[in-house]
XYZ file of C-alpha atoms in Angstrom:
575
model
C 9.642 42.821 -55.531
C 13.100 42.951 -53.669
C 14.698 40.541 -51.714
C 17.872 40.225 -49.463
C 20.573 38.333 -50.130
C 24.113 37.285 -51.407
C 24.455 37.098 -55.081
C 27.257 36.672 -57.892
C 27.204 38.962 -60.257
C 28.013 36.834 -62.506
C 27.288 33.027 -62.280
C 29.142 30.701 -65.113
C 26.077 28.209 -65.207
C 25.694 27.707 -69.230
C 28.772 25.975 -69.764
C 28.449 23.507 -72.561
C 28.672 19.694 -71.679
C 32.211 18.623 -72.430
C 32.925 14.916 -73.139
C 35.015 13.123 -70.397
C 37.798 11.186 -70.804
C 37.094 7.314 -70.444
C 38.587 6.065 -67.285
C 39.054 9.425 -65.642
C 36.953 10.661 -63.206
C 37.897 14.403 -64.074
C 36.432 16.440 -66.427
C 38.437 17.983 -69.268
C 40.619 20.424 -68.946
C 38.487 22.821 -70.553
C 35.770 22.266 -67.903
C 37.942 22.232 -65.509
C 39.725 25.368 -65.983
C 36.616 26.878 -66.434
C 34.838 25.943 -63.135
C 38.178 27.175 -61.287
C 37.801 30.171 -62.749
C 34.319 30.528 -61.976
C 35.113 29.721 -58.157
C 37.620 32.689 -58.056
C 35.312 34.864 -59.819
C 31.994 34.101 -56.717
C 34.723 34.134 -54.091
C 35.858 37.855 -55.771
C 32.418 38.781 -56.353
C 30.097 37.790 -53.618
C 28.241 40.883 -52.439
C 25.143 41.098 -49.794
C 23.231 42.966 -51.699
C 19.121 44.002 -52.163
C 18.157 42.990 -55.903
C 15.261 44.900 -57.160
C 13.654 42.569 -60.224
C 13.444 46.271 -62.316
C 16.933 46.940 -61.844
C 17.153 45.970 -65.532
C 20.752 46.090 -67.048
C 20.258 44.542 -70.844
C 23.857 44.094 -72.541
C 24.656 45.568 -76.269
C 25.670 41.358 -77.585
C 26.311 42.238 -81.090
C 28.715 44.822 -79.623
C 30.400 42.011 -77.692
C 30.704 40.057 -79.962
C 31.608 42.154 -83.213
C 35.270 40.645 -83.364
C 33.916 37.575 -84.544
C 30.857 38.713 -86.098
C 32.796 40.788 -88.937
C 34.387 38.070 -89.768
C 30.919 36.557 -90.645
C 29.359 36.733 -94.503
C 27.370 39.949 -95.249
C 24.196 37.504 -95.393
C 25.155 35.702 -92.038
C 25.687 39.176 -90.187
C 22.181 40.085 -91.806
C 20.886 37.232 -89.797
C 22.040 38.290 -86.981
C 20.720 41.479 -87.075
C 17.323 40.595 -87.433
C 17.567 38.567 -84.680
C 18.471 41.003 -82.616
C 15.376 43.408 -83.898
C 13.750 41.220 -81.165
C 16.325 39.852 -78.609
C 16.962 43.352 -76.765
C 15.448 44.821 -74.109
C 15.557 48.453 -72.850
C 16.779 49.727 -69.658
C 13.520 51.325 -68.378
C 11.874 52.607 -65.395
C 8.854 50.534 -65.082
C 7.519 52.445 -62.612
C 6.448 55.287 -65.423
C 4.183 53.117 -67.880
C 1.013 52.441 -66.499
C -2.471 52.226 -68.614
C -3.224 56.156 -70.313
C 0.493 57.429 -69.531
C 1.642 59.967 -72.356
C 5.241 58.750 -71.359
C 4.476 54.998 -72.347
C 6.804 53.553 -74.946
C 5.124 53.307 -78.479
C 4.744 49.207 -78.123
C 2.735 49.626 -75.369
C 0.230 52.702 -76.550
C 0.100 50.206 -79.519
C -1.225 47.379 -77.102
C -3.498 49.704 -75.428
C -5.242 50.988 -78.435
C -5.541 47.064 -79.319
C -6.116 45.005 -76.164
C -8.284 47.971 -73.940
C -8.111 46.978 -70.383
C -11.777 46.613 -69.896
C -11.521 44.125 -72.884
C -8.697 42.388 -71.013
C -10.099 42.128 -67.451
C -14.020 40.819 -69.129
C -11.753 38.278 -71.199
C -9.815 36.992 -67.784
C -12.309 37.500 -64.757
C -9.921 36.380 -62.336
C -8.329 39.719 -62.900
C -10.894 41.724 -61.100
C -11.585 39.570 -58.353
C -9.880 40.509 -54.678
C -10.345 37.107 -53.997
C -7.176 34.675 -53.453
C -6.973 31.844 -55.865
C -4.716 28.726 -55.023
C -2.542 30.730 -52.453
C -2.044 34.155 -54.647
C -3.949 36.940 -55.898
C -4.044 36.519 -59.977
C -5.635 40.268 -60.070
C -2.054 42.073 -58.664
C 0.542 38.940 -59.968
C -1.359 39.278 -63.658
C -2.744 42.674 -63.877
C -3.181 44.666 -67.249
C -0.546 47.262 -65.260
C 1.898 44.515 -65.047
C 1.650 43.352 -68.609
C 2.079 46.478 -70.169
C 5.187 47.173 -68.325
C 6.198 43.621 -69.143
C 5.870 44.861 -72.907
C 8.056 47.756 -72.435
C 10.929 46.011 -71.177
C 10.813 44.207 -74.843
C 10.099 47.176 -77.200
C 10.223 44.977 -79.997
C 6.915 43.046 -78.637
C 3.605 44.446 -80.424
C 6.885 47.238 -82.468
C 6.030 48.888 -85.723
C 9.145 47.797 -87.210
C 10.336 50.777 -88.492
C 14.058 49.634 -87.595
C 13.699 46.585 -88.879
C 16.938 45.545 -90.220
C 16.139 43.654 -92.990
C 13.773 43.584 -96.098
C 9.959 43.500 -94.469
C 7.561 41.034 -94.880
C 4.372 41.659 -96.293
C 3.292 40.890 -92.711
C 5.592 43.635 -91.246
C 3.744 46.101 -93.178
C 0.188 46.039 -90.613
C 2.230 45.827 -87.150
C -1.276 45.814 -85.932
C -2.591 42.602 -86.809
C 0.835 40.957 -86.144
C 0.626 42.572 -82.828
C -2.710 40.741 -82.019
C -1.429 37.866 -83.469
C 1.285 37.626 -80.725
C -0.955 38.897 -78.258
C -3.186 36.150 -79.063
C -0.721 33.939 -79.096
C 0.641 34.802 -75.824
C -2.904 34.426 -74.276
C -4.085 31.388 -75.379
C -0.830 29.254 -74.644
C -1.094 31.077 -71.146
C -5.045 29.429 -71.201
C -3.341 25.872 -71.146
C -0.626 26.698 -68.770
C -2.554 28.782 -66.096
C -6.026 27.613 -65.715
C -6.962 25.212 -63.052
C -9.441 23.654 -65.172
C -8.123 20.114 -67.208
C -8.894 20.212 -70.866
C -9.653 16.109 -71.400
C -13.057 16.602 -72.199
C -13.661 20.031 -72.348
C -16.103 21.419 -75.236
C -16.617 24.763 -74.246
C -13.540 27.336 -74.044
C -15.255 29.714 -72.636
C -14.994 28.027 -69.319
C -11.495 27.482 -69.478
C -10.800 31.099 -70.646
C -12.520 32.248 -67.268
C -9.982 29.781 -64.925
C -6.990 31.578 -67.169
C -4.216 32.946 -64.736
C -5.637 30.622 -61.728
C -2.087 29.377 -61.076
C 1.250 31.160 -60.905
C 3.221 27.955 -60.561
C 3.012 24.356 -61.009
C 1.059 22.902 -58.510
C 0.394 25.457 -57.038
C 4.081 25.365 -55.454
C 5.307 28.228 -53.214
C 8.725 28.697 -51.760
C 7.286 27.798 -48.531
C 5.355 24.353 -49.571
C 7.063 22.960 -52.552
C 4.495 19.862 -52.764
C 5.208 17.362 -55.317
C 6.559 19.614 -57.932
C 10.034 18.391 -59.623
C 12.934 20.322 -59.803
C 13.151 19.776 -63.171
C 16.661 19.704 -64.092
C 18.101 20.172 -67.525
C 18.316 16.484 -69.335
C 21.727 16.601 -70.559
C 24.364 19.820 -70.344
C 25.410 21.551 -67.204
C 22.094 21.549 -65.245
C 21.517 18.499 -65.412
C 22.222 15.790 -62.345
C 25.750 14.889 -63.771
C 26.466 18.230 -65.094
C 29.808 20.621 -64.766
C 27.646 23.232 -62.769
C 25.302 21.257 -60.730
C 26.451 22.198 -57.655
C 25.056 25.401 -58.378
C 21.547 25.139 -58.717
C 20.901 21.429 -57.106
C 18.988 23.161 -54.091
C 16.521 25.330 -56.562
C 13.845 24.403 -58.240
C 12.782 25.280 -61.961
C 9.562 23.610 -62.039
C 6.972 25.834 -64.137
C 6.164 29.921 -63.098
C 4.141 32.530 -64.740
C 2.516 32.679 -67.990
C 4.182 31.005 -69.839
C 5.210 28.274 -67.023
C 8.785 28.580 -67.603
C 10.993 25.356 -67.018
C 14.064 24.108 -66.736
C 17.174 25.934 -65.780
C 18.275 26.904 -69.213
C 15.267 28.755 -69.630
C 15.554 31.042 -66.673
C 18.956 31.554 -67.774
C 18.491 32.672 -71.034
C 15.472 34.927 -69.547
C 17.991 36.171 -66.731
C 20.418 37.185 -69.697
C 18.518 38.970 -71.566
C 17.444 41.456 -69.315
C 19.802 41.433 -66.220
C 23.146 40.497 -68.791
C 23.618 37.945 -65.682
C 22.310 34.467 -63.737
C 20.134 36.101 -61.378
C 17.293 34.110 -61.989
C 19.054 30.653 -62.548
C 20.088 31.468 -58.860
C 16.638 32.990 -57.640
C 14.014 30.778 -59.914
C 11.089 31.996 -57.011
C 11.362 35.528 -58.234
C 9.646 34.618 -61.444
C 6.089 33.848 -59.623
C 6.161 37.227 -57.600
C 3.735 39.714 -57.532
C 6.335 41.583 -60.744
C 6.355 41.762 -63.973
C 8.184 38.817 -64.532
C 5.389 35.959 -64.359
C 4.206 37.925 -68.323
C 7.976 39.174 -68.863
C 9.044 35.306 -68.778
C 6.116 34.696 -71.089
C 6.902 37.639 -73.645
C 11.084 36.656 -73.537
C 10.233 33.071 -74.933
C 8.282 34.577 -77.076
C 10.520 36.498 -79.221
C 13.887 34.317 -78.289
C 14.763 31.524 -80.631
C 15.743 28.270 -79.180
C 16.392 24.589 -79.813
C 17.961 25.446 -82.824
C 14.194 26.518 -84.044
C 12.292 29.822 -85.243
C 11.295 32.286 -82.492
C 7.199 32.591 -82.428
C 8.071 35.768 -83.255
C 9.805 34.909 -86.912
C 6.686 32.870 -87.173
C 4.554 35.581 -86.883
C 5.584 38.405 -88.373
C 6.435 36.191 -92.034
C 10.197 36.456 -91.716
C 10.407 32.529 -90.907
C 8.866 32.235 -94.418
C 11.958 33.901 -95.851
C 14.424 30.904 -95.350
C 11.905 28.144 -94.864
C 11.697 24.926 -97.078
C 10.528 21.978 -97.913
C 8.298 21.236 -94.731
C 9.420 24.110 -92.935
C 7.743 26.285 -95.626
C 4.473 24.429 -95.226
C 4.927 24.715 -91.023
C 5.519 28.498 -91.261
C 2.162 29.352 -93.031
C 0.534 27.319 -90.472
C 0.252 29.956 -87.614
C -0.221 29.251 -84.418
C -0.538 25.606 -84.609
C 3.158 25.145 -85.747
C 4.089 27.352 -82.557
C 2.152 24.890 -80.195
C 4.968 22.558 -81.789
C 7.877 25.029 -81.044
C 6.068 25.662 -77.445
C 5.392 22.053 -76.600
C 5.910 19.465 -79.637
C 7.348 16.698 -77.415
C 4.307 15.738 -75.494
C 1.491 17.120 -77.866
C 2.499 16.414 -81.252
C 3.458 12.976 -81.118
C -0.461 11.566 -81.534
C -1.219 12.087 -77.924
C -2.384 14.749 -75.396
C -4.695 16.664 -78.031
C -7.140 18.101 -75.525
C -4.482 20.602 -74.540
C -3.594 21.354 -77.788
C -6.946 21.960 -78.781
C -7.261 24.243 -75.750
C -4.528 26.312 -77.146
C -5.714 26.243 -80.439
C -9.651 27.035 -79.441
C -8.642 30.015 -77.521
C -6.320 31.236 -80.127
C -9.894 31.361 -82.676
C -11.864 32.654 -79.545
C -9.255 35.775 -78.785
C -9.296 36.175 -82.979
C -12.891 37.496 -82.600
C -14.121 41.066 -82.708
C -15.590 42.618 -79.346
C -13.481 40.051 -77.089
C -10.148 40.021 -76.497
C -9.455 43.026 -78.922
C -11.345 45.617 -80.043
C -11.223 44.648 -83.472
C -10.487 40.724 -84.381
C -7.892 38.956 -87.164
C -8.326 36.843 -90.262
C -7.146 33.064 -89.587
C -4.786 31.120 -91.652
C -6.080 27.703 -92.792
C -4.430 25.396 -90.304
C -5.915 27.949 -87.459
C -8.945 27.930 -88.370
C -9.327 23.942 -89.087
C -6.755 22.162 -87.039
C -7.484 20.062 -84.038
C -3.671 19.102 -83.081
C -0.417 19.271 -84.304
C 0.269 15.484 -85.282
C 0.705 16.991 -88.501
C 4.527 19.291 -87.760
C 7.571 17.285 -87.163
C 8.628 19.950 -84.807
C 12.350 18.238 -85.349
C 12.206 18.048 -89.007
C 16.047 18.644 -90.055
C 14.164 21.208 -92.373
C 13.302 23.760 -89.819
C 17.131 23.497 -88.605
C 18.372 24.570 -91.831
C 16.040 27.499 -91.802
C 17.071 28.774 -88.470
C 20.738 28.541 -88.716
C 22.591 31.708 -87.898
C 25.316 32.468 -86.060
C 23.197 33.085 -82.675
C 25.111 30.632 -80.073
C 29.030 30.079 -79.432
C 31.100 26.884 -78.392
C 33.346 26.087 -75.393
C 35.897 27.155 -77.751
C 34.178 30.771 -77.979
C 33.533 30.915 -81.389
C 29.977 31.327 -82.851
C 28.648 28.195 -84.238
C 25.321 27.873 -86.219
C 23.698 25.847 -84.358
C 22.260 24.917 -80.541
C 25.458 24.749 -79.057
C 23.247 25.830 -75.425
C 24.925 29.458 -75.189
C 23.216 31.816 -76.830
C 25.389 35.011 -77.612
C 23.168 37.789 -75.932
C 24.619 37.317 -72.270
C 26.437 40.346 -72.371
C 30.566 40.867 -72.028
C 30.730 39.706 -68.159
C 28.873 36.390 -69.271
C 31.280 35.459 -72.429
C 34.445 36.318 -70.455
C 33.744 33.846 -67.910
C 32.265 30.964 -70.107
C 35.358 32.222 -72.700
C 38.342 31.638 -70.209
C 39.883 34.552 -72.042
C 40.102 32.243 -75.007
C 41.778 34.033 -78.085
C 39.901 35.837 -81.188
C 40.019 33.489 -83.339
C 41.282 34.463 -87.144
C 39.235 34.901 -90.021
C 40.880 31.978 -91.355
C 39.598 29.883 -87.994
C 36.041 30.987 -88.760
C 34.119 27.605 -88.239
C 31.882 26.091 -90.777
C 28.745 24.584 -89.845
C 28.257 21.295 -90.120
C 25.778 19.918 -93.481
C 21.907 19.765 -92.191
C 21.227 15.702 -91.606
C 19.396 14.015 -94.262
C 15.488 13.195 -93.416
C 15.218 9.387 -92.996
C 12.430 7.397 -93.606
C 12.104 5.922 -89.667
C 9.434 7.301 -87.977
C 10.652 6.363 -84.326
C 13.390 7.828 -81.921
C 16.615 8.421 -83.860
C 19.736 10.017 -82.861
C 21.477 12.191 -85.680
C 25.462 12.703 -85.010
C 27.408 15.669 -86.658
C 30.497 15.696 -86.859
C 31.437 19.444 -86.479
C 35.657 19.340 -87.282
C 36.399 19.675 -90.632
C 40.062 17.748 -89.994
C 39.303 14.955 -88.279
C 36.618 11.791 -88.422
C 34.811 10.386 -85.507
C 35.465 6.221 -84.806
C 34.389 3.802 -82.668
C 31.236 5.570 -82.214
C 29.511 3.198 -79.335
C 26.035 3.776 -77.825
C 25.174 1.699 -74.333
C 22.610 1.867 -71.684
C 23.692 3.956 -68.774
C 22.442 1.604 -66.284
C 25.013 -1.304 -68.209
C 22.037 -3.568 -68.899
C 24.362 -4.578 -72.037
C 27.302 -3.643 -73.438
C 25.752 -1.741 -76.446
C 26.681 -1.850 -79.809
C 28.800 0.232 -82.341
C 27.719 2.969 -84.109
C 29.039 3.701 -87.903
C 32.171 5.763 -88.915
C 31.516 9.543 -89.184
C 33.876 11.362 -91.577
C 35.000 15.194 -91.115
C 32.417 18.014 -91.229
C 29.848 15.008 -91.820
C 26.647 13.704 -90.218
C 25.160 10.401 -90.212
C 21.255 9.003 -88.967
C 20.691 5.899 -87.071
C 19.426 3.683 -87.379
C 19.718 3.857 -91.520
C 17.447 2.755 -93.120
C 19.601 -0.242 -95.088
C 21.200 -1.694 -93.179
C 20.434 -1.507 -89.441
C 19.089 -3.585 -86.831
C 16.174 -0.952 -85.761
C 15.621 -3.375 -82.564
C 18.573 -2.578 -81.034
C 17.840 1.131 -80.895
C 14.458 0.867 -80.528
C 15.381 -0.995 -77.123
C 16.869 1.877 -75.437
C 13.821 4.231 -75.863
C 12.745 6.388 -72.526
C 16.597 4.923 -70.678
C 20.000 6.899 -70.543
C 22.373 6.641 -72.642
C 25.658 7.575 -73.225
C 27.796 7.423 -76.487
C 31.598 6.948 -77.038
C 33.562 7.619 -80.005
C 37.517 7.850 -80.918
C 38.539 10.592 -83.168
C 41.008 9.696 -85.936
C 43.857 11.749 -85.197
C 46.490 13.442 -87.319
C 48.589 11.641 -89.281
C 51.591 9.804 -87.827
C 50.300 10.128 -84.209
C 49.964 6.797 -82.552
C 47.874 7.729 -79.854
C 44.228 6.946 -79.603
C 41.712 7.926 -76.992
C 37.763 7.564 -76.446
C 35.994 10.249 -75.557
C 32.479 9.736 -73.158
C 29.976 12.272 -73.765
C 27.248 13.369 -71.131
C 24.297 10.889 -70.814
C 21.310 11.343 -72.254
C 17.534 10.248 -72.587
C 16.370 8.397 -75.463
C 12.929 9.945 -75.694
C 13.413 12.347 -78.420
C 14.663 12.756 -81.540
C 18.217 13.588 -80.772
C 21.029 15.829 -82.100
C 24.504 14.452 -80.858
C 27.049 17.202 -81.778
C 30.838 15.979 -81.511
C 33.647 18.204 -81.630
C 36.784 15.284 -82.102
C 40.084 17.016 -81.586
C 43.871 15.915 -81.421
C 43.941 17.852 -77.984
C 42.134 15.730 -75.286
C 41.138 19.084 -73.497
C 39.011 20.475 -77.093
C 37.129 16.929 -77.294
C 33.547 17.974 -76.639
C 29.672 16.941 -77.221
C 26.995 18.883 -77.567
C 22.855 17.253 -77.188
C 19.818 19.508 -78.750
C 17.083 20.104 -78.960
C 15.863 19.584 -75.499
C 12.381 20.492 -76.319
C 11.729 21.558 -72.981
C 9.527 24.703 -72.394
């Protein structure tokens, strides 16, 4: 699919969400400096150009960033390699894999041998129909051809690992069955998201397997008649209504597309990364329901990227989430598929409600398991998969899962890798750091930053907000949480000291009421850092608001330097 019109090569959209300073209505000077640069840089680089959604151009990120990265520990650079054993794409000409090519990469003979296309197109019989369905035609937008070549671009999708970096699972050692495992996995989330039959009350999958890929978007939205759809805006950060780079993408809309029903604007970004090393698809969200291969390509990406601070469904496949999980994260990881319905979705179906669509995921992952359907040959289930009726059972924001998935995979405003979901992932390519960077200097070995101590597990089983303090020279006081819509004038939060995190409420003491109060409204919270000795100066800091309907992450970076003072929200838990 190709389409006219005037791009930047680069967009800046993924800055972080730096506080501002109480009183002021300009940002920081970080921000600031920042977005002029990124006007010079669309004013330099504006170019009427015709964008061809193959024209892949995936960027070498461990290359870009290998000035920090050997500084890292030999087990932390070990991380990141197997990370990026999945998160690279090749540069490919699509147009040369199509079902029985010779020239086909290895990932993709792999799926053929596994997934036949007559096995494919009797599973989903929407796929050899010529007939429309709610304004497309699911038999050319979700064709076998266009999956396979979605695979290709990802070579690491349905891989043998034989360049695995790392020591294998006993998993890794039959890439076949972890091959249908993702393949099933792929499939039966795209069951919920795609058919245009409603699970509440449905007993029989079968029916629901035969409506798979009946929509390409939400709603059945099209560029032409957006409906009722959202634009779905990022909660807190940038993209979100009172974020640094709104002005950017307020006209779009990221409401869900293909397979996978990607959402929000961080997610096309990161997809957009990956394979273009740019923003083209946080500027041209549309693109992902063509008749292309990214409606499965968007589905695939998510797939094998980790986000949220979280294990990729990848890692959770293939055993090497197993590795570093535990406590609860070790029992979550030899779930299966259910604990990925709780990466996928675990705000709105594993809280006790919506369980018909989880079941629907989970019924059609034990359907595609079966001999003679979806694969030629079926899979063994684990115990959760083969009992489980919903994921009530995963804490999808257990701190445990955190601890398991730190690596050194995302950077700061500052430019230097942090450990956790700082919202920039580091695969965007050399073009992409320099701009969010603002030719900031290598930092030093010595300047290496140390990630802040995993929160504590409370016993409170409603909303809390966890704050880390991520500067190991200076506290965090006068921590102050209100209602963004001044119903009251808040209250105070407690005293955070250096390279520190704290839970509220506590469980002794604490008013739980007064947090409690704020669920499902905007917040916004306020702190003072405690700044180096002798200075007489003190400042508050506002961070971006957020909503109160998660558990929260607050991630403050307190500094001397107004311009470095910075907060940081995860997870977002949006798909």
């Amino acid at each position: 699919m190709k389409l006219k019109l005037i791009t930047l090569s680069l967009l800046g959209g993924i800055a972080l969400s730096a506080c501002n300073n109480t009183g002021n209505s300009t940002q920081s000077t970080g921000v600031t400096t920042e977005s002029n640069a990124l006007e010079k840089l669309s004013s330099k680089n504006a170019i009427d150009t015709t964008i061809d959604v193959t024209d892949l151009n995936p960027q070498d990120w461990q290359k870009d960033w290998q000035d920090q990265i050997s500084t890292l520990t030999t087990a932390d650079k070990q991380r990141l390699k197997e990370v990026g054993y999945y998160v690279k794409a090749a540069k490919i000409n699509i147009d040369n894999v199509y079902p029985g090519s010779n020239n086909n990469p290895d990932n993709v003979k792999r799926i053929e041998r596994l997934m036949p296309k007559d096995n494919f197109e009797r599973t989903f019989p929407l796929l050899i129909s010529q007939n429309k369905v709610n304004g497309f035609y699911p038999a050319q937008t979700y064709s076998y051809t266009n999956f396979l070549r979605a695979a290709a671009v990802v070579p690491a999708y349905c891989g043998d690992f034989s360049d695995y970096p790392g020591d294998k699972t006993a998993e890794m050692a039959n890439p076949d069955n972890i091959c249908k495992r993702m393949l099933a996995t792929t499939f039966a989330h795209a069951v919920q998201e795609t058919a245009d039959m409603s699970s509440i009350g449905l007993t029989n999958i079968n029916d629901k397997i035969a409506r798979t890929f009946a929509s390409v978007a939400e709603a059945n939205a099209t560029p032409e008649a957006r409906g009722a759809v959202e634009r779905y805006f990022d909660a807190t950060g940038p993209f979100a209504t009172n974020g640094a780079h709104y002005a950017q993408i307020q006209n779009n809309y990221y409401y869900g597309r293909g397979a996978k029903q990607l959402s929000y604007p961080s997610n096309y970004a990161n997809l957009s990364l990956m394979i273009y090393g740019n923003l083209l698809l946080l500027e041209n969200p549309d693109l992902v329901q063509g008749d292309n291969i990214l409606p499965y390509l968007s589905s695939i990406v998510y797939a094998i990227q980790p986000k949220n601070g979280r294990p990729s469904i990848a890692e959770v496949m293939d055993g090497s989430f197993k590795k570093y999980a535990q406590g609860n994260a070790a029992t979550y990881a030899k779930m299966g598929f259910p604990f990925t319905v709780a990466l996928v979705n675990g705000g709105p179906e594993c809280k006790g409600q919506n369980h018909e669509n989880t079941q629907t995921r989970i019924r059609a992952f034990r359907y595609f398991s079966e001999s003679g359907r979806l694969f030629t040959s079926g899979f063994s289930l684990t115990a959760a998969e083969e009992t489980a009726t919903n994921c009530d059972n995963v804490d999808y924001a257990d701190a445990s899962i955190y601890a398991a998935s730190q690596r050194y995979y995302y950077f700061d405003s500052s430019c230097k890798l942090v450990k956790w979901d700082s919202g920039n992932p580091i695969f965007g390519g050399s073009g992409y750091r320099d701009i969010m960077c603002n030719a900031a200097p290598t930092p030093s070995p010595e300047d290496k930053p140390t990630p802040p101590p995993t929160p504590a597990k409370t016993d409170y089983d409603g909303y809390k907000i966890t704050v880390i303090n991520d500067s190991m020279q200076m506290g965090i006081d006068k921590l102050h949480i209100r209602d963004l819509r001044g119903r009251d004038e808040g209250f105070d939060l407690a005293y955070v000291k250096e390279n520190a995190s704290a839970i509220f409420p506590d469980v002794t003491p604490w008013d739980v009421d007064k947090l409690v109060k704020y669920n499902n409204r905007s917040v916004v919270i306020s702190y003072s850092p405690t700044w180096e000795q002798g200075s007489d100066i003190v400042h508050t800091y506002t961070c971006y608001p957020f909503d109160l309907t998660e558990n929260v992450t607050v991630v403050i970076h307190p500094s001397s330097k107004p311009g470095e003072n910075q907060c940081y929200t995860y997870p977002s838990d949006e798909e």
